[in-house]
Coordinates of C-alpha atoms in Angstrom, one line a residue:
M1 CA 25.1 -2.0 12.1
G2 CA 24.0 -3.0 8.6
A3 CA 21.3 -5.3 9.9
I4 CA 19.7 -2.5 11.9
K5 CA 19.8 -0.2 8.9
V6 CA 18.1 -2.8 6.7
F7 CA 15.5 -3.5 9.3
L8 CA 14.7 0.1 9.9
K9 CA 14.5 0.9 6.2
E10 CA 12.6 -2.2 4.9
V11 CA 10.4 -3.1 7.8
V12 CA 9.9 -0.4 10.4
L13 CA 9.5 2.5 7.9
P14 CA 6.7 0.8 5.8
I15 CA 4.9 -0.4 8.9
T16 CA 5.0 3.1 10.4
L17 CA 3.7 4.6 7.1
A18 CA 0.9 2.1 6.9
F19 CA 0.0 2.7 10.5
C20 CA -0.1 6.4 10.0
L21 CA -2.3 6.0 6.9
A22 CA -4.6 3.6 8.7
S23 CA -5.0 6.1 11.6
F24 CA -5.5 9.1 9.3
L25 CA -8.0 7.3 7.0
K26 CA -10.0 5.6 9.7
P27 CA -13.1 7.7 9.2
I28 CA -13.2 6.5 5.5
Y29 CA -13.1 2.7 6.1
M30 CA -14.9 2.7 9.5
P31 CA -17.9 5.0 8.9
D32 CA -20.3 3.2 11.3
G33 CA -17.8 1.7 13.7
V34 CA -17.5 -1.5 11.6
C35 CA -14.3 -2.0 9.6
D36 CA -14.6 -2.5 5.9
Y37 CA -11.4 -4.5 5.3
F38 CA -11.5 -4.2 1.5
L39 CA -11.6 -0.4 1.7
M40 CA -8.9 -0.5 4.4
W41 CA -6.7 -2.6 2.1
I42 CA -7.2 -0.1 -0.8
C43 CA -6.6 3.0 1.4
V44 CA -3.4 1.7 3.1
G45 CA -2.0 0.0 -0.1
L46 CA -2.5 3.0 -2.3
P47 CA 0.9 4.7 -1.8
F48 CA 2.7 1.4 -2.1
G49 CA 1.0 0.4 -5.3
I50 CA 0.6 3.5 -7.4
R51 CA 4.4 3.6 -8.2
R52 CA 4.4 -0.1 -9.0
M53 CA 1.6 0.1 -11.6
C54 CA 3.0 -0.7 -15.1
L55 CA -0.2 0.1 -16.9
W56 CA -2.5 3.1 -16.4
L57 CA -5.8 3.1 -18.1
I58 CA -6.1 6.4 -20.1
P59 CA -9.6 7.7 -20.7
S60 CA -10.0 8.8 -24.2
G61 CA -13.3 9.4 -25.9
Y62 CA -15.3 9.5 -22.7
G63 CA -17.3 12.2 -21.0
I64 CA -16.4 13.6 -17.6
S65 CA -18.2 10.7 -15.8
G66 CA -16.3 8.0 -17.8
S67 CA -13.0 9.8 -17.1
V68 CA -13.6 10.0 -13.4
G69 CA -14.7 6.4 -13.4
I70 CA -11.5 5.2 -15.1
F71 CA -9.4 7.3 -12.8
A72 CA -11.2 5.7 -9.8
L73 CA -10.5 2.3 -11.3
N74 CA -6.8 3.2 -11.5
L75 CA -6.8 4.1 -7.8
I76 CA -8.6 0.9 -6.8
I77 CA -6.2 -1.3 -8.9
G78 CA -3.2 0.7 -7.4
G79 CA -4.5 0.1 -3.9
L80 CA -4.9 -3.7 -4.5
I81 CA -1.5 -4.0 -5.9
G82 CA -0.1 -1.9 -3.1
G83 CA -1.6 -4.1 -0.4
L84 CA 0.2 -7.1 -1.9
A85 CA 3.4 -5.1 -2.5
F86 CA 3.3 -4.0 1.2
F87 CA 3.1 -7.5 2.5
I88 CA 5.7 -8.9 0.1
G89 CA 8.0 -6.0 0.9
L90 CA 7.7 -6.7 4.7
L91 CA 8.4 -10.4 4.1
L92 CA 11.5 -9.5 2.0
G93 CA 12.6 -7.0 4.6
V94 CA 12.6 -9.6 7.3
I95 CA 14.4 -12.0 5.0
H96 CA 17.1 -9.4 4.2
T97 CA 17.5 -8.6 7.9
I98 CA 18.0 -12.3 8.8
R99 CA 20.6 -12.6 6.0
E100 CA 22.4 -9.5 7.3
I101 CA 22.5 -11.0 10.8
I102 CA 23.7 -14.4 9.6

């Protein structure tokens, strides 16, 4: 029973969340019917990476355009970190499931 619980929590739930995000954000990363994989990586990885960012760039002494630019940079970095965290989390989830079975 423990292996099923670990598998559902660490593998199925993140894949389901990533699939729902990919389906919902499809018009953003496929505007002309051609997939922009970098933008897809950022869009799907964003919720997985924002909470793992240890350093946020804080805009101080900038105008509104500089502040918006730094906030956008934070989101891009969070999406890139999240894409890696998503794949590493899936790999660790599979390893934990195998350990529970054995």
